[in-house]
Amino acid sequence: MGSGSAQLPAQPLLLTAEEFSAVTQFNRGLIERAARGELAVPDFPALVDDLQRIHQEVRADRRGAVAAYIPQLARVDADQFAISVCTVDGQRFSIGDADVNFCLQSVSKTVSYCLTLEEHGPDTVHRHVGREPSGQGFNELTFNKAGLPHNPMINAGAIMSCALIRRGLDAADRFDYVAETWKRLAGGRSVGFNNSVYLSERSTADRNFALGYSMRERGAFPPGTDLLATLEFYFQCCSIEVDAQQLAVAAASLANAGVCPLTEDPVFSARTVRHCLSLMSSCGLYDFSGEFAFTIGLPAKSGVSGALMLVVPQLMGIAIWSPRLDAQGNSVRGIEVCRRLVDCYNIHTYDLLTGLGPGAGAGAGAGAGKRDPRLKRQQSAIEGIVGLCFAASQGDLNEIRRLAACNVPLGATDYDGRTALHLAAAEGHRETVEFLLSAGVDPKPVDRWGGTPLDDANRAGHRHLARLLADAARL
Ligand code: GLN
């Protein structure tokens, strides 16, 4: 796929009234929200534009190197690059190599962990695996004080997940169970399996064997665990293949509390997803996890194939795939895309503190100037202007400064042509009037009744303000 596709039919479809009511009967709510412009990302075309721009810009970045520990990964075309997004309402867009398959590698660890939680509950699972970041590389030979893997998002912990999933089934059924779960999360299209990746993983797996034997020596596994079968199962899970479109839908299923947005299939409970997202937030990017939590502030999981799955809870899932990795084993372009998205949208978990609400103050910091993807086109602009007029009528200069830092135009008018300057003049707020004039707003805007701020000041008897406004109007 060389260019973007918003996955809309190429030709408009003409339906009869009966056909229309037949195809819409199961999706009334969704169709109604779509018609009202109230889907998860109401201004989806704006997001599409941004993803196209980001893809174009980040494509030039050729830093990093593909994983070379097995020839099957070393041979992939390093320049491939896909971004795919799916919202919790099933709005989808993909750009780049979004229909090329890649193996999940460590991204598989998320679903393996969810499956252990669904089957055994968190208390039992966490008797065998911790939930602290290790601060070490993904395959480091290290355990916590209790002799357990640090968390399920690194190799040792994911080997433990594989030991816990459907212990009573034979190998083929255990694998089918995991592959089927990925298929359900990804919207119902079958996932693949890369047998040569699996075979090479298995034959170059000294470190993973070492992790397995060390855990066995420490008594970390449940009694009766077949270590070799467990390791084989782990290599198979790493070798499951998806494309970026499928991974985005799977990420959207997590964003949607475990329910696939395309099929409404409730794959995981919300509780399971909550636990998984918590650990993705703290441990999802190996020894870059703390830095990622700081700068991006969203749950994510990477794999050495160059896959990166990003979850924006209750909003959307994003998959980025590009094989060149940095020193920690994370996709260079994957992380760059996340950075740029968080630069333009207020989706970092704690952007809610910096962009809105009292106390944000002047120079609202990291959240300032970002857009909210949850808002309708124009909605943020309208809310900004209403907020500005309200703040001006109250003389709330702090709020006005904050709105200015969020790019709300100080000279904007409401539907009656009233501006912040009219309102501040009418209410006699001298500091606000001075601030607005010094910020360079038009000193004599005319409202719908032909009135200027000077008229407002005169009518209310604010003589000092009237003088100020008359002077400004003469300049
Ligand atoms: N198959 C790889 C391994 O076990 C997966 C690791 C990864 O994606 N970080 O070493």
CSV table of C-alpha atoms and ligand atoms in Angstrom, one decimal:
chain,number,residue,atom,x,y,z
A,1,MET,CA,0.0,0.0,0.0
A,2,GLY,CA,1.9,3.0,-1.2
A,3,SER,CA,-0.4,5.7,-0.1
A,4,GLY,CA,-3.0,6.3,2.6
A,5,SER,CA,-6.5,4.7,2.5
A,6,ALA,CA,-9.3,5.9,4.7
A,7,GLN,CA,-11.1,2.6,3.8
A,8,LEU,CA,-14.2,4.3,2.4
A,9,PRO,CA,-15.9,2.8,-0.6
A,10,ALA,CA,-14.6,4.2,-3.8
A,11,GLN,CA,-18.1,4.7,-5.2
A,12,PRO,CA,-21.1,6.0,-3.3
A,13,LEU,CA,-23.6,3.1,-2.7
A,14,LEU,CA,-27.3,3.6,-3.6
A,15,LEU,CA,-29.6,1.6,-1.3
A,16,THR,CA,-33.3,1.2,-1.3
A,17,ALA,CA,-35.2,2.1,1.9
A,18,GLU,CA,-35.6,-1.6,2.8
A,19,GLU,CA,-31.9,-2.3,2.2
A,20,PHE,CA,-31.0,0.8,4.2
A,21,SER,CA,-33.1,-0.4,7.2
A,22,ALA,CA,-31.7,-3.9,6.9
A,23,VAL,CA,-28.1,-2.9,6.9
A,24,THR,CA,-28.5,-0.4,9.7
A,25,GLN,CA,-30.7,-2.3,12.1
A,26,PHE,CA,-27.7,-3.7,14.1
A,27,ASN,CA,-25.7,-0.5,14.2
A,28,ARG,CA,-28.3,2.2,14.8
A,29,GLY,CA,-26.3,3.8,17.6
A,30,LEU,CA,-23.1,3.9,15.7
A,31,ILE,CA,-24.7,5.3,12.5
A,32,GLU,CA,-26.6,7.9,14.5
A,33,ARG,CA,-23.4,9.1,16.2
A,34,ALA,CA,-21.6,9.1,12.8
A,35,ALA,CA,-24.4,11.2,11.3
A,36,ARG,CA,-24.2,13.7,14.2
A,37,GLY,CA,-20.4,13.9,14.0
A,38,GLU,CA,-20.0,12.3,17.4
A,39,LEU,CA,-17.7,9.4,16.8
A,40,ALA,CA,-14.6,8.9,19.0
A,41,VAL,CA,-12.5,11.2,16.8
A,42,PRO,CA,-15.1,13.5,15.3
A,43,ASP,CA,-12.7,15.3,13.1
A,44,PHE,CA,-11.1,12.1,11.7
A,45,PRO,CA,-10.0,13.8,8.4
A,46,ALA,CA,-7.7,16.1,10.5
A,47,LEU,CA,-6.1,13.1,12.2
A,48,VAL,CA,-5.6,11.5,8.8
A,49,ASP,CA,-3.9,14.6,7.5
A,50,ASP,CA,-1.6,14.6,10.5
A,51,LEU,CA,-0.7,10.9,10.1
A,52,GLN,CA,0.1,11.5,6.5
A,53,ARG,CA,2.3,14.4,7.3
A,54,ILE,CA,4.0,12.5,10.2
A,55,HIS,CA,4.6,9.4,7.9
A,56,GLN,CA,6.1,11.6,5.3
A,57,GLU,CA,8.4,13.4,7.8
A,58,VAL,CA,9.5,10.3,9.7
A,59,ARG,CA,10.2,8.3,6.6
A,60,ALA,CA,13.4,10.2,6.1
A,61,ASP,CA,14.7,8.9,9.5
A,62,ARG,CA,17.1,6.0,8.7
A,63,ARG,CA,18.7,5.7,12.1
A,64,GLY,CA,19.0,2.3,13.9
A,65,ALA,CA,19.5,-1.2,12.6
A,66,VAL,CA,17.3,-4.2,12.1
A,67,ALA,CA,17.5,-7.1,14.6
A,68,ALA,CA,20.2,-9.4,13.4
A,69,TYR,CA,20.1,-12.2,16.0
A,70,ILE,CA,18.3,-14.4,13.5
A,71,PRO,CA,18.7,-14.3,9.7
A,72,GLN,CA,15.0,-14.1,9.1
A,73,LEU,CA,14.8,-10.7,10.8
A,74,ALA,CA,18.1,-9.5,9.5
A,75,ARG,CA,16.9,-10.0,5.9
A,76,VAL,CA,13.7,-7.9,6.1
A,77,ASP,CA,13.6,-4.7,4.0
A,78,ALA,CA,14.6,-2.2,6.6
A,79,ASP,CA,12.9,0.7,4.9
A,80,GLN,CA,9.4,-0.5,5.3
A,81,PHE,CA,7.2,1.7,7.4
A,82,ALA,CA,3.5,1.5,8.2
A,83,ILE,CA,1.2,3.5,10.5
A,84,SER,CA,-2.3,2.3,11.1
A,85,VAL,CA,-5.0,3.6,13.4
A,86,CYS,CA,-8.4,2.3,14.6
A,87,THR,CA,-10.7,4.2,16.9
A,88,VAL,CA,-13.0,2.7,19.5
A,89,ASP,CA,-15.8,3.4,17.1
A,90,GLY,CA,-14.0,1.5,14.3
A,91,GLN,CA,-12.8,4.6,12.3
A,92,ARG,CA,-9.7,3.4,10.4
A,93,PHE,CA,-6.8,4.7,8.4
A,94,SER,CA,-3.6,3.2,7.3
A,95,ILE,CA,-0.6,4.5,5.4
A,96,GLY,CA,2.6,2.9,4.1
A,97,ASP,CA,3.3,-0.8,4.2
A,98,ALA,CA,0.2,-1.5,6.2
A,99,ASP,CA,-0.6,-4.8,4.5
A,100,VAL,CA,2.8,-6.4,4.9
A,101,ASN,CA,3.1,-9.0,7.6
A,102,PHE,CA,5.6,-8.9,10.4
A,103,CYS,CA,6.0,-11.1,13.4
A,104,LEU,CA,4.7,-10.0,16.8
A,105,GLN,CA,7.8,-10.9,18.8
A,106,SER,CA,7.5,-9.2,22.1
A,107,VAL,CA,4.2,-7.6,21.3
A,108,SER,CA,2.8,-11.1,21.8
A,109,LYS,CA,3.6,-10.7,25.5
A,110,THR,CA,0.6,-8.5,26.0
A,111,VAL,CA,-2.0,-11.0,24.9
A,112,SER,CA,-0.2,-13.9,26.6
A,113,TYR,CA,-0.4,-12.0,29.9
A,114,CYS,CA,-4.1,-11.2,29.4
A,115,LEU,CA,-4.8,-14.8,28.8
A,116,THR,CA,-3.1,-15.8,32.0
A,117,LEU,CA,-5.2,-13.2,33.9
A,118,GLU,CA,-8.5,-14.4,32.3
A,119,GLU,CA,-7.7,-18.0,33.2
A,120,HIS,CA,-6.2,-17.7,36.7
A,121,GLY,CA,-6.9,-14.2,38.0
A,122,PRO,CA,-4.1,-11.7,39.0
A,123,ASP,CA,-3.4,-13.2,42.5
A,124,THR,CA,-2.4,-16.6,41.1
A,125,VAL,CA,-0.6,-15.2,38.1
A,126,HIS,CA,1.5,-12.8,40.2
A,127,ARG,CA,2.6,-15.6,42.5
A,128,HIS,CA,4.8,-16.5,39.4
A,129,VAL,CA,5.7,-13.2,37.9
A,130,GLY,CA,6.3,-9.7,39.4
A,131,ARG,CA,4.9,-6.4,38.2
A,132,GLU,CA,7.9,-4.0,38.6
A,133,PRO,CA,10.0,-2.7,35.7
A,134,SER,CA,13.3,-4.4,35.6
A,135,GLY,CA,15.3,-1.5,34.3
A,136,GLN,CA,17.2,-4.0,32.2
A,137,GLY,CA,17.2,-5.2,28.6
A,138,PHE,CA,14.4,-7.5,27.5
A,139,ASN,CA,16.4,-10.7,27.7
A,140,GLU,CA,18.6,-9.9,30.7
A,141,LEU,CA,19.3,-12.8,33.0
A,142,THR,CA,17.9,-11.2,36.1
A,143,PHE,CA,15.1,-11.9,38.5
A,144,ASN,CA,13.4,-10.2,41.4
A,145,LYS,CA,14.2,-10.8,45.1
A,146,ALA,CA,11.6,-13.6,45.2
A,147,GLY,CA,13.4,-15.3,42.3
A,148,LEU,CA,10.6,-14.5,39.8
A,149,PRO,CA,10.6,-12.7,36.5
A,150,HIS,CA,10.3,-8.9,37.1
A,151,ASN,CA,7.2,-8.5,34.9
A,152,PRO,CA,5.3,-10.2,32.0
A,153,MET,CA,6.5,-7.7,29.4
A,154,ILE,CA,10.1,-9.0,29.2
A,155,ASN,CA,11.3,-12.5,28.0
A,156,ALA,CA,11.4,-14.2,31.4
A,157,GLY,CA,7.9,-13.0,32.3
A,158,ALA,CA,6.5,-14.0,28.9
A,159,ILE,CA,8.0,-17.5,29.2
A,160,MET,CA,6.2,-17.7,32.5
A,161,SER,CA,2.9,-16.6,30.9
A,162,CYS,CA,3.4,-19.4,28.4
A,163,ALA,CA,3.8,-21.8,31.2
A,164,LEU,CA,0.4,-20.7,32.7
A,165,ILE,CA,-1.8,-20.7,29.6
A,166,ARG,CA,-4.1,-23.7,29.2
A,167,ARG,CA,-1.8,-26.2,30.8
A,168,GLY,CA,-4.2,-29.0,30.2
A,169,LEU,CA,-4.2,-28.7,26.4
A,170,ASP,CA,-1.8,-30.2,24.0
A,171,ALA,CA,0.7,-28.0,22.2
A,172,ALA,CA,-1.3,-27.6,19.0
A,173,ASP,CA,-4.5,-26.5,20.9
A,174,ARG,CA,-2.6,-24.1,23.1
A,175,PHE,CA,-1.1,-22.4,20.1
A,176,ASP,CA,-4.5,-22.3,18.4
A,177,TYR,CA,-6.0,-20.7,21.5
A,178,VAL,CA,-3.5,-17.8,21.4
A,179,ALA,CA,-3.7,-17.4,17.6
A,180,GLU,CA,-7.5,-17.4,17.8
A,181,THR,CA,-7.4,-14.7,20.5
A,182,TRP,CA,-5.2,-12.5,18.3
A,183,LYS,CA,-7.6,-13.0,15.5
A,184,ARG,CA,-10.6,-12.0,17.6
A,185,LEU,CA,-8.8,-8.9,18.9
A,186,ALA,CA,-7.8,-7.9,15.4
A,187,GLY,CA,-11.3,-7.9,14.0
A,188,GLY,CA,-11.7,-11.5,12.9
A,189,ARG,CA,-9.2,-11.8,10.1
A,190,SER,CA,-6.8,-14.8,10.6
A,191,VAL,CA,-3.3,-14.1,11.8
A,192,GLY,CA,-0.3,-15.8,10.2
A,193,PHE,CA,2.6,-17.8,11.6
A,194,ASN,CA,6.2,-17.5,10.3
A,195,ASN,CA,7.6,-20.9,10.6
A,196,SER,CA,11.2,-20.0,9.6
A,197,VAL,CA,11.2,-17.3,12.3
A,198,TYR,CA,10.0,-19.9,14.8
A,199,LEU,CA,12.7,-22.4,13.7
A,200,SER,CA,15.5,-19.9,13.9
A,201,GLU,CA,14.2,-18.5,17.3
A,202,ARG,CA,14.4,-22.1,18.6
A,203,SER,CA,17.8,-22.8,17.3
A,204,THR,CA,19.4,-19.6,18.6
A,205,ALA,CA,17.7,-19.4,21.9
A,206,ASP,CA,20.5,-20.0,24.4
A,207,ARG,CA,19.5,-17.0,26.4
A,208,ASN,CA,15.8,-17.9,26.6
A,209,PHE,CA,16.8,-21.5,27.6
A,210,ALA,CA,19.1,-20.0,30.3
A,211,LEU,CA,16.1,-17.9,31.5
A,212,GLY,CA,13.9,-21.0,31.6
A,213,TYR,CA,16.4,-23.1,33.5
A,214,SER,CA,17.2,-20.4,36.0
A,215,MET,CA,13.5,-20.0,36.7
A,216,ARG,CA,13.1,-23.7,37.1
A,217,GLU,CA,16.1,-23.8,39.5
A,218,ARG,CA,14.4,-21.0,41.6
A,219,GLY,CA,11.1,-22.9,41.7
A,220,ALA,CA,9.3,-20.1,39.9
A,221,PHE,CA,7.1,-22.3,37.6
A,222,PRO,CA,4.0,-24.1,38.8
A,223,PRO,CA,4.8,-27.8,39.6
A,224,GLY,CA,4.7,-30.1,36.6
A,225,THR,CA,5.7,-27.4,34.1
A,226,ASP,CA,7.3,-28.9,30.9
A,227,LEU,CA,10.1,-26.4,30.3
A,228,LEU,CA,10.9,-27.4,26.7
A,229,ALA,CA,7.2,-27.3,25.7
A,230,THR,CA,6.9,-23.9,27.4
A,231,LEU,CA,9.9,-22.4,25.6
A,232,GLU,CA,8.6,-23.8,22.2
A,233,PHE,CA,5.2,-22.3,22.9
A,234,TYR,CA,6.9,-18.9,23.7
A,235,PHE,CA,8.9,-19.0,20.4
A,236,GLN,CA,5.6,-19.8,18.6
A,237,CYS,CA,3.8,-16.9,20.1
A,238,CYS,CA,6.7,-14.6,19.1
A,239,SER,CA,6.4,-15.9,15.5
A,240,ILE,CA,2.7,-15.1,15.0
A,241,GLU,CA,2.4,-12.7,12.1
A,242,VAL,CA,0.0,-9.7,11.6
A,243,ASP,CA,0.0,-6.6,9.5
A,244,ALA,CA,-0.2,-3.1,10.9
A,245,GLN,CA,-4.0,-2.9,10.2
A,246,GLN,CA,-4.6,-5.9,12.3
A,247,LEU,CA,-2.3,-4.7,15.1
A,248,ALA,CA,-4.1,-1.3,15.2
A,249,VAL,CA,-7.5,-3.1,15.6
A,250,ALA,CA,-6.0,-5.2,18.4
A,251,ALA,CA,-4.7,-2.1,20.1
A,252,ALA,CA,-8.2,-0.5,19.6
A,253,SER,CA,-9.7,-3.5,21.3
A,254,LEU,CA,-7.5,-2.8,24.3
A,255,ALA,CA,-8.4,0.9,24.2
A,256,ASN,CA,-12.0,-0.2,24.1
A,257,ALA,CA,-11.7,-2.2,27.4
A,258,GLY,CA,-11.3,-5.6,25.7
A,259,VAL,CA,-14.2,-5.4,23.2
A,260,CYS,CA,-13.2,-5.4,19.5
A,261,PRO,CA,-14.6,-2.2,18.0
A,262,LEU,CA,-15.2,-3.9,14.6
A,263,THR,CA,-17.0,-7.0,15.7
A,264,GLU,CA,-18.1,-6.1,19.3
A,265,ASP,CA,-16.6,-9.3,20.4
A,266,PRO,CA,-15.8,-9.1,24.1
A,267,VAL,CA,-12.4,-10.8,24.0
A,268,PHE,CA,-11.1,-9.7,27.4
A,269,SER,CA,-12.7,-8.3,30.6
A,270,ALA,CA,-12.1,-4.7,31.3
A,271,ARG,CA,-10.3,-5.7,34.5
A,272,THR,CA,-7.8,-7.8,32.6
A,273,VAL,CA,-7.2,-5.0,30.1
A,274,ARG,CA,-6.7,-2.5,33.0
A,275,HIS,CA,-3.9,-4.7,34.4
A,276,CYS,CA,-2.3,-5.2,31.1
A,277,LEU,CA,-2.3,-1.5,30.2
A,278,SER,CA,-0.8,-0.7,33.6
A,279,LEU,CA,2.1,-3.0,32.9
A,280,MET,CA,2.4,-1.8,29.3
A,281,SER,CA,2.7,1.8,30.8
A,282,SER,CA,5.5,0.9,33.2
A,283,CYS,CA,7.3,-1.9,31.4
A,284,GLY,CA,6.2,-2.0,27.7
A,285,LEU,CA,9.4,-0.7,26.1
A,286,TYR,CA,12.1,-2.7,28.0
A,287,ASP,CA,14.7,-0.3,29.5
A,288,PHE,CA,13.2,2.7,27.7
A,289,SER,CA,9.9,2.3,29.6
A,290,GLY,CA,10.4,5.1,32.1
A,291,GLU,CA,11.5,7.5,29.4
A,292,PHE,CA,8.5,6.6,27.3
A,293,ALA,CA,6.1,7.0,30.2
A,294,PHE,CA,7.6,10.4,30.8
A,295,THR,CA,7.5,11.7,27.3
A,296,ILE,CA,4.6,9.8,25.7
A,297,GLY,CA,2.6,8.9,28.7
A,298,LEU,CA,0.6,6.1,27.1
A,299,PRO,CA,0.6,2.3,27.4
A,300,ALA,CA,2.5,0.7,24.6
A,301,LYS,CA,4.4,-2.5,23.7
A,302,SER,CA,7.3,-2.9,21.3
A,303,GLY,CA,8.9,-6.0,19.6
A,304,VAL,CA,12.2,-6.6,17.9
A,305,SER,CA,10.5,-7.0,14.5
A,306,GLY,CA,10.0,-3.2,14.7
A,307,ALA,CA,6.4,-3.3,15.8
A,308,LEU,CA,5.0,-0.8,18.2
A,309,MET,CA,1.5,-1.0,19.6
A,310,LEU,CA,0.2,2.2,21.2
A,311,VAL,CA,-3.1,2.4,23.2
A,312,VAL,CA,-5.0,5.6,23.8
A,313,PRO,CA,-7.6,4.4,26.3
A,314,GLN,CA,-11.2,5.0,25.3
A,315,LEU,CA,-10.1,6.6,22.1
A,316,MET,CA,-7.9,4.6,19.7
A,317,GLY,CA,-5.2,2.1,19.0
A,318,ILE,CA,-2.2,2.8,16.8
A,319,ALA,CA,0.2,0.4,15.2
A,320,ILE,CA,3.5,1.5,13.9
A,321,TRP,CA,5.9,-0.9,12.1
A,322,SER,CA,9.3,-0.1,10.9
A,323,PRO,CA,12.2,-2.6,11.4
A,324,ARG,CA,15.2,-0.4,12.3
A,325,LEU,CA,15.7,-0.5,16.1
A,326,ASP,CA,17.5,1.7,18.6
A,327,ALA,CA,20.0,0.4,21.2
A,328,GLN,CA,17.1,-0.8,23.5
A,329,GLY,CA,15.4,-2.8,20.7
A,330,ASN,CA,12.6,-0.4,20.1
A,331,SER,CA,11.6,0.8,16.6
A,332,VAL,CA,13.3,4.2,15.9
A,333,ARG,CA,10.5,5.4,13.7
A,334,GLY,CA,7.9,3.9,16.0
A,335,ILE,CA,9.0,6.1,18.9
A,336,GLU,CA,9.4,9.1,16.7
A,337,VAL,CA,5.8,8.8,15.5
A,338,CYS,CA,4.6,8.6,19.1
A,339,ARG,CA,6.6,11.7,19.9
A,340,ARG,CA,5.1,13.7,17.1
A,341,LEU,CA,1.5,12.5,17.9
A,342,VAL,CA,1.9,13.6,21.5
A,343,ASP,CA,3.4,16.9,20.3
A,344,CYS,CA,0.2,17.8,18.4
A,345,TYR,CA,-2.5,16.1,20.4
A,346,ASN,CA,-3.3,16.2,24.1
A,347,ILE,CA,-3.2,12.4,24.5
A,348,HIS,CA,-0.4,12.1,27.0
A,349,THR,CA,-2.2,10.8,30.1
A,350,TYR,CA,-1.3,13.9,32.1
A,351,ASP,CA,-2.0,16.5,29.4
A,352,LEU,CA,-5.3,16.8,31.2
A,353,LEU,CA,-3.5,18.7,33.8
A,354,THR,CA,-1.6,21.1,31.6
A,355,GLY,CA,-4.2,22.0,29.0
A,356,LEU,CA,-7.4,22.5,30.9
A,357,GLY,CA,-8.8,23.5,34.3
A,358,PRO,CA,-7.8,26.0,36.9
A,359,GLY,CA,-4.2,26.4,37.8
A,360,ALA,CA,-2.9,25.8,34.3
A,361,GLY,CA,-2.0,29.4,34.4
A,362,ALA,CA,0.1,31.4,32.0
A,363,GLY,CA,2.5,29.4,29.8
A,364,ALA,CA,0.4,26.3,30.3
A,365,GLY,CA,3.5,24.2,29.5
A,366,ALA,CA,3.5,20.8,27.7
A,367,GLY,CA,-0.2,20.8,27.0
A,368,ALA,CA,-0.4,24.3,25.5
A,369,GLY,CA,-1.4,24.6,21.9
A,370,LYS,CA,-2.2,20.9,21.5
A,371,ARG,CA,-5.4,19.8,19.9
A,372,ASP,CA,-8.0,17.5,21.4
A,373,PRO,CA,-8.8,14.7,19.0
A,374,ARG,CA,-12.0,14.1,21.0
A,375,LEU,CA,-13.5,17.4,19.9
A,376,LYS,CA,-15.6,18.2,16.8
A,377,ARG,CA,-14.0,20.3,14.1
A,378,GLN,CA,-14.4,23.9,15.4
A,379,GLN,CA,-15.5,22.8,18.8
A,380,SER,CA,-12.2,23.6,20.5
A,381,ALA,CA,-12.1,27.0,18.7
A,382,ILE,CA,-15.7,27.8,19.8
A,383,GLU,CA,-15.0,26.7,23.4
A,384,GLY,CA,-11.9,28.8,23.4
A,385,ILE,CA,-13.8,31.9,22.3
A,386,VAL,CA,-16.6,31.3,24.8
A,387,GLY,CA,-14.1,30.8,27.5
A,388,LEU,CA,-12.2,34.0,26.5
A,389,CYS,CA,-15.4,36.2,26.5
A,390,PHE,CA,-16.4,34.8,29.8
A,391,ALA,CA,-13.0,35.3,31.4
A,392,ALA,CA,-12.9,38.9,30.0
A,393,SER,CA,-16.3,39.7,31.5
A,394,GLN,CA,-15.0,38.5,34.8
A,395,GLY,CA,-11.7,40.2,34.5
A,396,ASP,CA,-9.9,36.8,34.9
A,397,LEU,CA,-6.6,37.8,33.5
A,398,ASN,CA,-4.9,34.5,34.4
A,399,GLU,CA,-7.4,32.6,32.4
A,400,ILE,CA,-7.1,34.9,29.5
A,401,ARG,CA,-3.3,34.4,29.5
A,402,ARG,CA,-3.8,30.6,29.6
A,403,LEU,CA,-6.2,30.7,26.7
A,404,ALA,CA,-3.7,32.9,24.7
A,405,ALA,CA,-1.0,30.3,25.4
A,406,CYS,CA,-3.4,27.7,23.9
A,407,ASN,CA,-3.6,29.8,20.7
A,408,VAL,CA,-7.1,31.2,21.3
A,409,PRO,CA,-7.1,34.4,19.2
A,410,LEU,CA,-7.7,37.3,21.7
A,411,GLY,CA,-9.5,39.4,19.1
A,412,ALA,CA,-12.1,36.7,18.3
A,413,THR,CA,-15.8,37.5,18.2
A,414,ASP,CA,-18.8,35.6,19.4
A,415,TYR,CA,-21.9,35.2,17.2
A,416,ASP,CA,-23.0,38.8,18.2
A,417,GLY,CA,-19.7,40.2,17.1
A,418,ARG,CA,-18.8,40.9,20.8
A,419,THR,CA,-15.2,40.6,21.7
A,420,ALA,CA,-13.2,40.2,24.9
A,421,LEU,CA,-12.5,43.9,24.7
A,422,HIS,CA,-16.2,44.8,24.6
A,423,LEU,CA,-16.9,42.7,27.6
A,424,ALA,CA,-13.9,43.9,29.7
A,425,ALA,CA,-14.8,47.5,28.8
A,426,ALA,CA,-18.5,47.0,29.8
A,427,GLU,CA,-17.5,45.5,33.2
A,428,GLY,CA,-14.8,48.0,33.9
A,429,HIS,CA,-11.8,45.6,34.1
A,430,ARG,CA,-8.9,47.9,33.6
A,431,GLU,CA,-6.1,45.4,33.7
A,432,THR,CA,-7.8,43.2,31.2
A,433,VAL,CA,-8.5,46.0,28.8
A,434,GLU,CA,-4.8,47.1,29.1
A,435,PHE,CA,-3.6,43.5,28.6
A,436,LEU,CA,-5.8,43.1,25.5
A,437,LEU,CA,-4.7,46.4,24.0
A,438,SER,CA,-1.0,45.6,24.7
A,439,ALA,CA,-1.5,42.2,23.0
A,440,GLY,CA,-2.4,44.2,19.9
A,441,VAL,CA,-6.2,43.4,19.5
A,442,ASP,CA,-8.3,45.7,17.3
A,443,PRO,CA,-9.2,48.7,19.7
A,444,LYS,CA,-12.5,49.5,17.9
A,445,PRO,CA,-14.3,46.3,16.8
A,446,VAL,CA,-17.9,46.7,16.0
A,447,ASP,CA,-20.6,44.4,17.4
A,448,ARG,CA,-23.8,43.4,15.8
A,449,TRP,CA,-25.6,46.5,17.1
A,450,GLY,CA,-22.8,48.8,15.9
A,451,GLY,CA,-21.2,49.2,19.3
A,452,THR,CA,-17.5,49.5,20.0
A,453,PRO,CA,-15.8,48.8,23.4
A,454,LEU,CA,-15.6,52.6,23.8
A,455,ASP,CA,-19.4,52.7,23.6
A,456,ASP,CA,-19.6,50.0,26.3
A,457,ALA,CA,-17.2,51.9,28.6
A,458,ASN,CA,-19.2,55.1,28.2
A,459,ARG,CA,-22.6,53.5,28.7
A,460,ALA,CA,-21.4,51.9,32.0
A,461,GLY,CA,-19.7,55.1,33.1
A,462,HIS,CA,-16.1,53.8,33.2
A,463,ARG,CA,-14.5,57.1,32.2
A,464,HIS,CA,-10.9,56.1,32.7
A,465,LEU,CA,-11.4,53.1,30.4
A,466,ALA,CA,-13.2,55.3,27.9
A,467,ARG,CA,-10.1,57.5,27.8
A,468,LEU,CA,-7.8,54.5,27.4
A,469,LEU,CA,-9.9,53.1,24.5
A,470,ALA,CA,-10.3,56.4,22.8
A,471,ASP,CA,-6.5,56.9,22.9
A,472,ALA,CA,-5.8,53.4,21.6
A,473,ALA,CA,-8.4,54.0,18.7
A,474,ARG,CA,-6.6,57.2,17.7
A,475,LEU,CA,-3.2,55.5,17.3
B,1,GLN,N1,12.0,-13.6,20.1
B,1,GLN,C1,12.6,-12.6,20.8
B,1,GLN,C2,13.4,-13.2,22.0
B,1,GLN,O1,12.8,-13.9,22.7
B,1,GLN,C3,11.6,-11.6,21.3
B,1,GLN,C4,12.2,-10.5,22.0
B,1,GLN,C5,11.7,-9.1,21.6
B,1,GLN,O2,10.8,-8.8,20.8
B,1,GLN,N2,12.2,-8.2,22.4
B,1,GLN,O3,14.5,-12.9,22.2
